[in-house]
Amino acid sequence: MSRSRMKLGAFLMAGGHHIAAWRHPDAYAQAGSDIDHFIALAQIAERGKFDMIFIEDAAAIRERDPELASQAARSTAFEPLSLLAAIAVNTSHVGLVATASTSYTEPYGLARSFAALDQLSGGRAGWNLVTSASELEAENFAASGLRSHSQRYERAEEFADAALALWDGVEDGAYLLSNGEAFADRSRLHPVHRHGKHFSVDGILESPRSPQGRPIMVQAGASDVGKDLAARTADVVFTASQTKAEAQAYYADVRARLGKYGRGHGDLKVMPGISPIIGATEEEAKAKYRALQDLIPDAVGVALLASYLSIEDLSAYPLDGPLPEMPPTNLIQSRQQLIIDLGKREGLSIRELARHFAGARGHWQVVGTPIQIADAMEERFADGAADGFNVMAPLFPSGLEDFVTLVVPELQRRGIFREEYEGTTLRTNLGVAQPGKS
Amino acid sequence: MSRSRMKLGAFLMAGGHHIAAWRHPDAYAQAGSDIDHFIALAQIAERGKFDMIFIEDAAAIRERDPELASQAARSTAFEPLSLLAAIAVNTSHVGLVATASTSYTEPYGLARSFAALDQLSGGRAGWNLVTSASELEAENFAASGLRSHSQRYERAEEFADAALALWDGVEDGAYLLSNGEAFADRSRLHPVHRHGKHFSVDGILESPRSPQGRPIMVQAGASDVGKDLAARTADVVFTASQTKAEAQAYYADVRARLGKYGRGHGDLKVMPGISPIIGATEEEAKAKYRALQDLIPDAVGVALLASYLSIEDLSAYPLDGPLPEMPPTNLIQSRQQLIIDLGKREGLSIRELARHFAGARGHWQVVGTPIQIADAMEERFADGAADGFNVMAPLFPSGLEDFVTLVVPELQRRGIFREEYEGTTLRTNLGVAQPGKS
């Protein structure tokens, strides 16, 4: 049953996911600092019965080069947990997933903030755990610079375990919330005592257990250690795959790791990104795509490609030649490999790769009619490449509105997406087991 | 003009400020985990034209002793910044002040979260800076234990300066928010480069400048170093004073410090706490007070008194005898001294002091009719003891509702409180200058 219906996330971003969205004539220029805009997007997603909205994050500006920053930045005023708290009280069913880093916060503080979001949303919070590979973020927090990939994941493992222990330290009914003689039932409070290499936590959350047990754990790590962390702790994995074969390989790989942590296949939902460009006809969709692509300056596309490859600069190489050979990065290894593979497989030049990746920022791009987009999604869903998708509209609100109005009814008609929410918590709608309930 | 009108804050808390509020028959047992309850309280405060609502915080449970925790805890599920984000989108004028510690967060992360709250509320955010004197908090974050008073303030000074620099690093109009060729005007972005003893920050906030310039700074430190930090950086000081003479002495002291930082008397609003118990007649008010006081078990009152004095235990001393002699604490020195002084001045026993401080938790308690309460407030306001008050209702929502319905109109009738908000930002309503505006 849960296999027969796909899960959907709406990956929100201020102006849109297309790199040049903010330059489009239909763009809403004030998007990044208008809370009403974000609330409206969440309500569109909820109207479309999406499982969740998803908010990315980096605690820094996104681009060091002033010239590129002025062309490629996607400024938003809203730290994700604050943003989702404001959205929570204006929605009732859609899940609320905030990205937050394990590198620049402490487990007690972050666990507490997510417990607050979970409580005030009635059990709809999710945490997309990231380790922050950006040097610009490191500079905002530490004189010692960016930690290595392995150091970041070591810290993330310890962080996740501490957060889970804190949430699970409060049983249902531990805080009695009655006008009686006792305020808490101490037998249901289990103080955490964790003294690790990175953190020391000796205490307990002063917050009732969430209606969904604890927040949903989401991850997007695609390195070996990242996939293991996901298999051990995550309920949802967000990934980037270009081809169906890549998506199937990732899907099989991450599910194969579940067994060693005592988990079953249903315990983890794999949700790759999809960037749909929707037209009434295929020609209209292609024209929409071209209009967006034409707004990308080569300098921005190539700089973005270089940053995805984690190399300083590509300008020394001919734009119409192939990628140079390069050593494995300390940063996001999976993304680097994905680009190198695509360039070799399809013989793409630097300029072509830049355009290709800049548009959907590395994600699966589908351009077509609602039927064509539903076909593409159903194929990957049916063929063991995905349990659902994180939908990355190129432009907000129109791209999400089009998806909800045109594609969702088509998925529902095929019986592969819900007509109504199964419940009011994110966990119920995702169909993953609630910890602490038998 | 600004001197002639008092400022009012509504200090919100789940069940109420009285220590035994949660045991009262009128208490709302689910208060601490019901976001709608907090939104309703904020809307009552806004109806009463309060300058701000104020949320305290500690990132820990409040009491180590299981027996006392079960009787005295005031559990709330909501971390203050999340709580205020949810309230922001359900109010339009009232200021939103969150307490946050400089001891367990980083300047970039916290400055960013307050920038988000400031942006999504249209310029109504305030930060009550605390250094966290609680050992229970220290245990949640650090193996090395609670820092000394001077270490905490050294860190707080550096933290505050970094946060202010980050907010001021973005000028009005730096993020252009238009569909043009450039996304940001780099000449209006001023990256922060601060490498201090505790923090290293090299970057810039990706958030437009707040409509009020930057969040309002609030402090409650009452030690010498705390008052200096307030005089240098704060817009509002929240204090606890029992007598008018104490309040006047504090008021004169903190204002006398402003000159050495190049600031004028109008730049800092001094707002002591007041715990009003309101009755149609004096007898009714006294009966209300007694009903609350009778709910305090001696063990809870004495344990709370011991914690205010920062000593382990008072149970070795006769309940009806005086306080023992004790050395100055490393924790909150001002509070310890206030209690010792009151005990000596009025010859109060441990039991009497415990009852007295437990009720209003160390703050000025006024029990009477609306006229009597307005008289008491006006007297301190007129006599140089306060620029306004932080109102601590004993029980929510009734205590705040009574204040807004009965006391506010009386203050308005006397011309010492506003009839309408002066503007939509907290800074405009408080009447303090906007940084970066001439």
JSON list of N, CA, C and O in Angstrom, two decimals, chain A residues 76-123:
[
{"chain": "A", "resi": 76, "resn": "THR", "atom": "N", "xyz": [17.63, 35.24, 0.90]},
{"chain": "A", "resi": 76, "resn": "THR", "atom": "CA", "xyz": [16.40, 35.15, 1.66]},
{"chain": "A", "resi": 76, "resn": "THR", "atom": "C", "xyz": [16.68, 35.61, 3.08]},
{"chain": "A", "resi": 76, "resn": "THR", "atom": "O", "xyz": [17.74, 35.36, 3.62]},
{"chain": "A", "resi": 77, "resn": "ALA", "atom": "N", "xyz": [15.72, 36.30, 3.62]},
{"chain": "A", "resi": 77, "resn": "ALA", "atom": "CA", "xyz": [15.91, 36.88, 4.93]},
{"chain": "A", "resi": 77, "resn": "ALA", "atom": "C", "xyz": [15.67, 35.89, 6.05]},
{"chain": "A", "resi": 77, "resn": "ALA", "atom": "O", "xyz": [15.92, 36.18, 7.20]},
{"chain": "A", "resi": 78, "resn": "PHE", "atom": "N", "xyz": [15.17, 34.71, 5.73]},
{"chain": "A", "resi": 78, "resn": "PHE", "atom": "CA", "xyz": [14.58, 33.87, 6.76]},
{"chain": "A", "resi": 78, "resn": "PHE", "atom": "C", "xyz": [15.40, 32.63, 7.09]},
{"chain": "A", "resi": 78, "resn": "PHE", "atom": "O", "xyz": [15.52, 31.72, 6.27]},
{"chain": "A", "resi": 79, "resn": "GLU", "atom": "N", "xyz": [15.92, 32.57, 8.28]},
{"chain": "A", "resi": 79, "resn": "GLU", "atom": "CA", "xyz": [16.52, 31.35, 8.82]},
{"chain": "A", "resi": 79, "resn": "GLU", "atom": "C", "xyz": [15.39, 30.31, 8.86]},
{"chain": "A", "resi": 79, "resn": "GLU", "atom": "O", "xyz": [14.26, 30.62, 9.24]},
{"chain": "A", "resi": 80, "resn": "PRO", "atom": "N", "xyz": [15.66, 29.05, 8.41]},
{"chain": "A", "resi": 80, "resn": "PRO", "atom": "CA", "xyz": [14.57, 28.10, 8.16]},
{"chain": "A", "resi": 80, "resn": "PRO", "atom": "C", "xyz": [13.66, 27.78, 9.35]},
{"chain": "A", "resi": 80, "resn": "PRO", "atom": "O", "xyz": [12.45, 27.64, 9.17]},
{"chain": "A", "resi": 81, "resn": "LEU", "atom": "N", "xyz": [14.20, 27.65, 10.56]},
{"chain": "A", "resi": 81, "resn": "LEU", "atom": "CA", "xyz": [13.33, 27.30, 11.68]},
{"chain": "A", "resi": 81, "resn": "LEU", "atom": "C", "xyz": [12.35, 28.42, 12.00]},
{"chain": "A", "resi": 81, "resn": "LEU", "atom": "O", "xyz": [11.19, 28.17, 12.34]},
{"chain": "A", "resi": 82, "resn": "SER", "atom": "N", "xyz": [12.81, 29.67, 11.89]},
{"chain": "A", "resi": 82, "resn": "SER", "atom": "CA", "xyz": [11.91, 30.81, 12.11]},
{"chain": "A", "resi": 82, "resn": "SER", "atom": "C", "xyz": [10.85, 30.84, 11.02]},
{"chain": "A", "resi": 82, "resn": "SER", "atom": "O", "xyz": [9.65, 31.05, 11.29]},
{"chain": "A", "resi": 83, "resn": "LEU", "atom": "N", "xyz": [11.31, 30.64, 9.79]},
{"chain": "A", "resi": 83, "resn": "LEU", "atom": "CA", "xyz": [10.39, 30.64, 8.65]},
{"chain": "A", "resi": 83, "resn": "LEU", "atom": "C", "xyz": [9.29, 29.60, 8.84]},
{"chain": "A", "resi": 83, "resn": "LEU", "atom": "O", "xyz": [8.09, 29.86, 8.65]},
{"chain": "A", "resi": 84, "resn": "LEU", "atom": "N", "xyz": [9.69, 28.38, 9.23]},
{"chain": "A", "resi": 84, "resn": "LEU", "atom": "CA", "xyz": [8.71, 27.30, 9.34]},
{"chain": "A", "resi": 84, "resn": "LEU", "atom": "C", "xyz": [7.79, 27.47, 10.55]},
{"chain": "A", "resi": 84, "resn": "LEU", "atom": "O", "xyz": [6.63, 27.04, 10.51]},
{"chain": "A", "resi": 85, "resn": "ALA", "atom": "N", "xyz": [8.26, 28.11, 11.60]},
{"chain": "A", "resi": 85, "resn": "ALA", "atom": "CA", "xyz": [7.37, 28.40, 12.74]},
{"chain": "A", "resi": 85, "resn": "ALA", "atom": "C", "xyz": [6.25, 29.33, 12.28]},
{"chain": "A", "resi": 85, "resn": "ALA", "atom": "O", "xyz": [5.09, 29.14, 12.66]},
{"chain": "A", "resi": 86, "resn": "ALA", "atom": "N", "xyz": [6.61, 30.31, 11.47]},
{"chain": "A", "resi": 86, "resn": "ALA", "atom": "CA", "xyz": [5.59, 31.25, 10.97]},
{"chain": "A", "resi": 86, "resn": "ALA", "atom": "C", "xyz": [4.63, 30.54, 10.02]},
{"chain": "A", "resi": 86, "resn": "ALA", "atom": "O", "xyz": [3.43, 30.83, 10.00]},
{"chain": "A", "resi": 87, "resn": "ILE", "atom": "N", "xyz": [5.15, 29.60, 9.23]},
{"chain": "A", "resi": 87, "resn": "ILE", "atom": "CA", "xyz": [4.29, 28.85, 8.31]},
{"chain": "A", "resi": 87, "resn": "ILE", "atom": "C", "xyz": [3.41, 27.84, 9.06]},
{"chain": "A", "resi": 87, "resn": "ILE", "atom": "O", "xyz": [2.26, 27.61, 8.71]},
{"chain": "A", "resi": 88, "resn": "ALA", "atom": "N", "xyz": [3.97, 27.25, 10.12]},
{"chain": "A", "resi": 88, "resn": "ALA", "atom": "CA", "xyz": [3.24, 26.21, 10.87]},
{"chain": "A", "resi": 88, "resn": "ALA", "atom": "C", "xyz": [1.87, 26.68, 11.31]},
{"chain": "A", "resi": 88, "resn": "ALA", "atom": "O", "xyz": [0.89, 25.93, 11.21]},
{"chain": "A", "resi": 89, "resn": "VAL", "atom": "N", "xyz": [1.79, 27.91, 11.81]},
{"chain": "A", "resi": 89, "resn": "VAL", "atom": "CA", "xyz": [0.52, 28.39, 12.35]},
{"chain": "A", "resi": 89, "resn": "VAL", "atom": "C", "xyz": [-0.42, 28.88, 11.25]},
{"chain": "A", "resi": 89, "resn": "VAL", "atom": "O", "xyz": [-1.51, 29.37, 11.54]},
{"chain": "A", "resi": 90, "resn": "ASN", "atom": "N", "xyz": [0.00, 28.74, 10.00]},
{"chain": "A", "resi": 90, "resn": "ASN", "atom": "CA", "xyz": [-0.87, 29.09, 8.87]},
{"chain": "A", "resi": 90, "resn": "ASN", "atom": "C", "xyz": [-1.14, 27.90, 7.95]},
{"chain": "A", "resi": 90, "resn": "ASN", "atom": "O", "xyz": [-1.59, 28.08, 6.81]},
{"chain": "A", "resi": 91, "resn": "THR", "atom": "N", "xyz": [-0.83, 26.70, 8.43]},
{"chain": "A", "resi": 91, "resn": "THR", "atom": "CA", "xyz": [-1.11, 25.47, 7.70]},
{"chain": "A", "resi": 91, "resn": "THR", "atom": "C", "xyz": [-1.57, 24.44, 8.72]},
{"chain": "A", "resi": 91, "resn": "THR", "atom": "O", "xyz": [-1.45, 24.66, 9.93]},
{"chain": "A", "resi": 92, "resn": "SER", "atom": "N", "xyz": [-2.07, 23.30, 8.25]},
{"chain": "A", "resi": 92, "resn": "SER", "atom": "CA", "xyz": [-2.60, 22.31, 9.19]},
{"chain": "A", "resi": 92, "resn": "SER", "atom": "C", "xyz": [-2.14, 20.88, 8.92]},
{"chain": "A", "resi": 92, "resn": "SER", "atom": "O", "xyz": [-2.20, 20.04, 9.81]},
{"chain": "A", "resi": 93, "resn": "HIS", "atom": "N", "xyz": [-1.67, 20.57, 7.73]},
{"chain": "A", "resi": 93, "resn": "HIS", "atom": "CA", "xyz": [-1.35, 19.18, 7.39]},
{"chain": "A", "resi": 93, "resn": "HIS", "atom": "C", "xyz": [0.03, 18.99, 6.77]},
{"chain": "A", "resi": 93, "resn": "HIS", "atom": "O", "xyz": [0.63, 17.92, 6.91]},
{"chain": "A", "resi": 94, "resn": "VAL", "atom": "N", "xyz": [0.52, 19.96, 6.04]},
{"chain": "A", "resi": 94, "resn": "VAL", "atom": "CA", "xyz": [1.76, 19.76, 5.29]},
{"chain": "A", "resi": 94, "resn": "VAL", "atom": "C", "xyz": [2.95, 19.69, 6.26]},
{"chain": "A", "resi": 94, "resn": "VAL", "atom": "O", "xyz": [3.01, 20.44, 7.24]},
{"chain": "A", "resi": 95, "resn": "GLY", "atom": "N", "xyz": [3.87, 18.77, 6.01]},
{"chain": "A", "resi": 95, "resn": "GLY", "atom": "CA", "xyz": [5.08, 18.64, 6.82]},
{"chain": "A", "resi": 95, "resn": "GLY", "atom": "C", "xyz": [6.02, 19.81, 6.59]},
{"chain": "A", "resi": 95, "resn": "GLY", "atom": "O", "xyz": [5.98, 20.46, 5.53]},
{"chain": "A", "resi": 96, "resn": "LEU", "atom": "N", "xyz": [6.89, 20.06, 7.58]},
{"chain": "A", "resi": 96, "resn": "LEU", "atom": "CA", "xyz": [7.73, 21.26, 7.58]},
{"chain": "A", "resi": 96, "resn": "LEU", "atom": "C", "xyz": [9.17, 20.84, 7.82]},
{"chain": "A", "resi": 96, "resn": "LEU", "atom": "O", "xyz": [9.57, 20.60, 8.96]},
{"chain": "A", "resi": 97, "resn": "VAL", "atom": "N", "xyz": [9.97, 20.75, 6.75]},
{"chain": "A", "resi": 97, "resn": "VAL", "atom": "CA", "xyz": [11.33, 20.25, 6.88]},
{"chain": "A", "resi": 97, "resn": "VAL", "atom": "C", "xyz": [12.34, 21.39, 6.74]},
{"chain": "A", "resi": 97, "resn": "VAL", "atom": "O", "xyz": [12.40, 22.04, 5.70]},
{"chain": "A", "resi": 98, "resn": "ALA", "atom": "N", "xyz": [13.10, 21.62, 7.80]},
{"chain": "A", "resi": 98, "resn": "ALA", "atom": "CA", "xyz": [14.12, 22.66, 7.81]},
{"chain": "A", "resi": 98, "resn": "ALA", "atom": "C", "xyz": [15.50, 22.03, 7.73]},
{"chain": "A", "resi": 98, "resn": "ALA", "atom": "O", "xyz": [15.79, 21.07, 8.43]},
{"chain": "A", "resi": 99, "resn": "THR", "atom": "N", "xyz": [16.34, 22.60, 6.89]},
{"chain": "A", "resi": 99, "resn": "THR", "atom": "CA", "xyz": [17.73, 22.20, 6.86]},
{"chain": "A", "resi": 99, "resn": "THR", "atom": "C", "xyz": [18.47, 22.87, 8.01]},
{"chain": "A", "resi": 99, "resn": "THR", "atom": "O", "xyz": [18.24, 24.05, 8.29]},
{"chain": "A", "resi": 100, "resn": "ALA", "atom": "N", "xyz": [19.32, 22.12, 8.70]},
{"chain": "A", "resi": 100, "resn": "ALA", "atom": "CA", "xyz": [20.16, 22.72, 9.75]},
{"chain": "A", "resi": 100, "resn": "ALA", "atom": "C", "xyz": [21.45, 21.92, 9.83]},
{"chain": "A", "resi": 100, "resn": "ALA", "atom": "O", "xyz": [21.46, 20.71, 9.66]},
{"chain": "A", "resi": 101, "resn": "SER", "atom": "N", "xyz": [22.52, 22.63, 10.11]},
{"chain": "A", "resi": 101, "resn": "SER", "atom": "CA", "xyz": [23.86, 22.05, 10.09]},
{"chain": "A", "resi": 101, "resn": "SER", "atom": "C", "xyz": [24.28, 21.52, 11.45]},
{"chain": "A", "resi": 101, "resn": "SER", "atom": "O", "xyz": [23.95, 22.11, 12.48]},
{"chain": "A", "resi": 102, "resn": "THR", "atom": "N", "xyz": [25.02, 20.43, 11.43]},
{"chain": "A", "resi": 102, "resn": "THR", "atom": "CA", "xyz": [25.60, 19.90, 12.67]},
{"chain": "A", "resi": 102, "resn": "THR", "atom": "C", "xyz": [26.96, 20.52, 12.96]},
{"chain": "A", "resi": 102, "resn": "THR", "atom": "O", "xyz": [27.57, 20.21, 13.98]},
{"chain": "A", "resi": 103, "resn": "SER", "atom": "N", "xyz": [27.43, 21.38, 12.07]},
{"chain": "A", "resi": 103, "resn": "SER", "atom": "CA", "xyz": [28.79, 21.89, 12.24]},
{"chain": "A", "resi": 103, "resn": "SER", "atom": "C", "xyz": [28.88, 23.14, 13.10]},
{"chain": "A", "resi": 103, "resn": "SER", "atom": "O", "xyz": [29.93, 23.41, 13.69]},
{"chain": "A", "resi": 104, "resn": "TYR", "atom": "N", "xyz": [27.81, 23.93, 13.18]},
{"chain": "A", "resi": 104, "resn": "TYR", "atom": "CA", "xyz": [27.93, 25.22, 13.86]},
{"chain": "A", "resi": 104, "resn": "TYR", "atom": "C", "xyz": [26.88, 25.44, 14.94]},
{"chain": "A", "resi": 104, "resn": "TYR", "atom": "O", "xyz": [26.60, 26.56, 15.33]},
{"chain": "A", "resi": 105, "resn": "THR", "atom": "N", "xyz": [26.26, 24.34, 15.39]},
{"chain": "A", "resi": 105, "resn": "THR", "atom": "CA", "xyz": [25.31, 24.43, 16.48]},
{"chain": "A", "resi": 105, "resn": "THR", "atom": "C", "xyz": [25.60, 23.31, 17.46]},
{"chain": "A", "resi": 105, "resn": "THR", "atom": "O", "xyz": [26.50, 22.49, 17.23]},
{"chain": "A", "resi": 106, "resn": "GLU", "atom": "N", "xyz": [24.84, 23.27, 18.55]},
{"chain": "A", "resi": 106, "resn": "GLU", "atom": "CA", "xyz": [25.00, 22.25, 19.59]},
{"chain": "A", "resi": 106, "resn": "GLU", "atom": "C", "xyz": [23.75, 21.37, 19.62]},
{"chain": "A", "resi": 106, "resn": "GLU", "atom": "O", "xyz": [22.64, 21.87, 19.41]},
{"chain": "A", "resi": 107, "resn": "PRO", "atom": "N", "xyz": [23.89, 20.08, 19.92]},
{"chain": "A", "resi": 107, "resn": "PRO", "atom": "CA", "xyz": [22.73, 19.19, 19.89]},
{"chain": "A", "resi": 107, "resn": "PRO", "atom": "C", "xyz": [21.57, 19.65, 20.77]},
{"chain": "A", "resi": 107, "resn": "PRO", "atom": "O", "xyz": [20.41, 19.60, 20.35]},
{"chain": "A", "resi": 108, "resn": "TYR", "atom": "N", "xyz": [21.87, 20.11, 22.00]},
{"chain": "A", "resi": 108, "resn": "TYR", "atom": "CA", "xyz": [20.75, 20.48, 22.88]},
{"chain": "A", "resi": 108, "resn": "TYR", "atom": "C", "xyz": [19.96, 21.64, 22.30]},
{"chain": "A", "resi": 108, "resn": "TYR", "atom": "O", "xyz": [18.73, 21.63, 22.27]},
{"chain": "A", "resi": 109, "resn": "GLY", "atom": "N", "xyz": [20.68, 22.66, 21.81]},
{"chain": "A", "resi": 109, "resn": "GLY", "atom": "CA", "xyz": [20.01, 23.83, 21.25]},
{"chain": "A", "resi": 109, "resn": "GLY", "atom": "C", "xyz": [19.18, 23.49, 20.04]},
{"chain": "A", "resi": 109, "resn": "GLY", "atom": "O", "xyz": [18.02, 23.92, 19.92]},
{"chain": "A", "resi": 110, "resn": "LEU", "atom": "N", "xyz": [19.73, 22.71, 19.13]},
{"chain": "A", "resi": 110, "resn": "LEU", "atom": "CA", "xyz": [19.01, 22.40, 17.89]},
{"chain": "A", "resi": 110, "resn": "LEU", "atom": "C", "xyz": [17.85, 21.43, 18.17]},
{"chain": "A", "resi": 110, "resn": "LEU", "atom": "O", "xyz": [16.75, 21.60, 17.63]},
{"chain": "A", "resi": 111, "resn": "ALA", "atom": "N", "xyz": [18.08, 20.43, 19.01]},
{"chain": "A", "resi": 111, "resn": "ALA", "atom": "CA", "xyz": [17.01, 19.49, 19.34]},
{"chain": "A", "resi": 111, "resn": "ALA", "atom": "C", "xyz": [15.83, 20.23, 19.95]},
{"chain": "A", "resi": 111, "resn": "ALA", "atom": "O", "xyz": [14.66, 19.93, 19.69]},
{"chain": "A", "resi": 112, "resn": "ARG", "atom": "N", "xyz": [16.14, 21.21, 20.77]},
{"chain": "A", "resi": 112, "resn": "ARG", "atom": "CA", "xyz": [15.12, 22.01, 21.44]},
{"chain": "A", "resi": 112, "resn": "ARG", "atom": "C", "xyz": [14.33, 22.84, 20.43]},
{"chain": "A", "resi": 112, "resn": "ARG", "atom": "O", "xyz": [13.10, 22.94, 20.51]},
{"chain": "A", "resi": 113, "resn": "SER", "atom": "N", "xyz": [15.02, 23.45, 19.46]},
{"chain": "A", "resi": 113, "resn": "SER", "atom": "CA", "xyz": [14.32, 24.25, 18.45]},
{"chain": "A", "resi": 113, "resn": "SER", "atom": "C", "xyz": [13.42, 23.37, 17.59]},
{"chain": "A", "resi": 113, "resn": "SER", "atom": "O", "xyz": [12.29, 23.76, 17.27]},
{"chain": "A", "resi": 114, "resn": "PHE", "atom": "N", "xyz": [13.91, 22.19, 17.21]},
{"chain": "A", "resi": 114, "resn": "PHE", "atom": "CA", "xyz": [13.06, 21.31, 16.41]},
{"chain": "A", "resi": 114, "resn": "PHE", "atom": "C", "xyz": [11.89, 20.77, 17.25]},
{"chain": "A", "resi": 114, "resn": "PHE", "atom": "O", "xyz": [10.79, 20.56, 16.73]},
{"chain": "A", "resi": 115, "resn": "ALA", "atom": "N", "xyz": [12.11, 20.53, 18.54]},
{"chain": "A", "resi": 115, "resn": "ALA", "atom": "CA", "xyz": [11.00, 20.11, 19.40]},
{"chain": "A", "resi": 115, "resn": "ALA", "atom": "C", "xyz": [9.93, 21.20, 19.44]},
{"chain": "A", "resi": 115, "resn": "ALA", "atom": "O", "xyz": [8.73, 20.91, 19.43]},
{"chain": "A", "resi": 116, "resn": "ALA", "atom": "N", "xyz": [10.36, 22.46, 19.45]},
{"chain": "A", "resi": 116, "resn": "ALA", "atom": "CA", "xyz": [9.41, 23.58, 19.45]},
{"chain": "A", "resi": 116, "resn": "ALA", "atom": "C", "xyz": [8.60, 23.58, 18.16]},
{"chain": "A", "resi": 116, "resn": "ALA", "atom": "O", "xyz": [7.37, 23.67, 18.18]},
{"chain": "A", "resi": 117, "resn": "LEU", "atom": "N", "xyz": [9.28, 23.45, 17.03]},
{"chain": "A", "resi": 117, "resn": "LEU", "atom": "CA", "xyz": [8.58, 23.43, 15.74]},
{"chain": "A", "resi": 117, "resn": "LEU", "atom": "C", "xyz": [7.62, 22.24, 15.67]},
{"chain": "A", "resi": 117, "resn": "LEU", "atom": "O", "xyz": [6.50, 22.36, 15.18]},
{"chain": "A", "resi": 118, "resn": "ASP", "atom": "N", "xyz": [8.08, 21.11, 16.18]},
{"chain": "A", "resi": 118, "resn": "ASP", "atom": "CA", "xyz": [7.26, 19.91, 16.14]},
{"chain": "A", "resi": 118, "resn": "ASP", "atom": "C", "xyz": [6.00, 20.09, 16.98]},
{"chain": "A", "resi": 118, "resn": "ASP", "atom": "O", "xyz": [4.89, 19.70, 16.60]},
{"chain": "A", "resi": 119, "resn": "GLN", "atom": "N", "xyz": [6.18, 20.73, 18.13]},
{"chain": "A", "resi": 119, "resn": "GLN", "atom": "CA", "xyz": [5.05, 20.94, 19.03]},
{"chain": "A", "resi": 119, "resn": "GLN", "atom": "C", "xyz": [4.08, 21.97, 18.46]},
{"chain": "A", "resi": 119, "resn": "GLN", "atom": "O", "xyz": [2.86, 21.78, 18.48]},
{"chain": "A", "resi": 120, "resn": "LEU", "atom": "N", "xyz": [4.62, 23.06, 17.94]},
{"chain": "A", "resi": 120, "resn": "LEU", "atom": "CA", "xyz": [3.69, 24.12, 17.52]},
{"chain": "A", "resi": 120, "resn": "LEU", "atom": "C", "xyz": [3.02, 23.80, 16.20]},
{"chain": "A", "resi": 120, "resn": "LEU", "atom": "O", "xyz": [2.01, 24.42, 15.84]},
{"chain": "A", "resi": 121, "resn": "SER", "atom": "N", "xyz": [3.54, 22.80, 15.49]},
{"chain": "A", "resi": 121, "resn": "SER", "atom": "CA", "xyz": [2.88, 22.37, 14.25]},
{"chain": "A", "resi": 121, "resn": "SER", "atom": "C", "xyz": [2.01, 21.14, 14.47]},
{"chain": "A", "resi": 121, "resn": "SER", "atom": "O", "xyz": [1.46, 20.59, 13.51]},
{"chain": "A", "resi": 122, "resn": "GLY", "atom": "N", "xyz": [1.93, 20.68, 15.69]},
{"chain": "A", "resi": 122, "resn": "GLY", "atom": "CA", "xyz": [1.13, 19.48, 15.95]},
{"chain": "A", "resi": 122, "resn": "GLY", "atom": "C", "xyz": [1.75, 18.21, 15.40]},
{"chain": "A", "resi": 122, "resn": "GLY", "atom": "O", "xyz": [1.05, 17.27, 15.03]},
{"chain": "A", "resi": 123, "resn": "GLY", "atom": "N", "xyz": [3.10, 18.18, 15.31]},
{"chain": "A", "resi": 123, "resn": "GLY", "atom": "CA", "xyz": [3.78, 16.97, 14.86]},
{"chain": "A", "resi": 123, "resn": "GLY", "atom": "C", "xyz": [4.08, 16.93, 13.37]},
{"chain": "A", "resi": 123, "resn": "GLY", "atom": "O", "xyz": [3.94, 15.89, 12.73]}
]
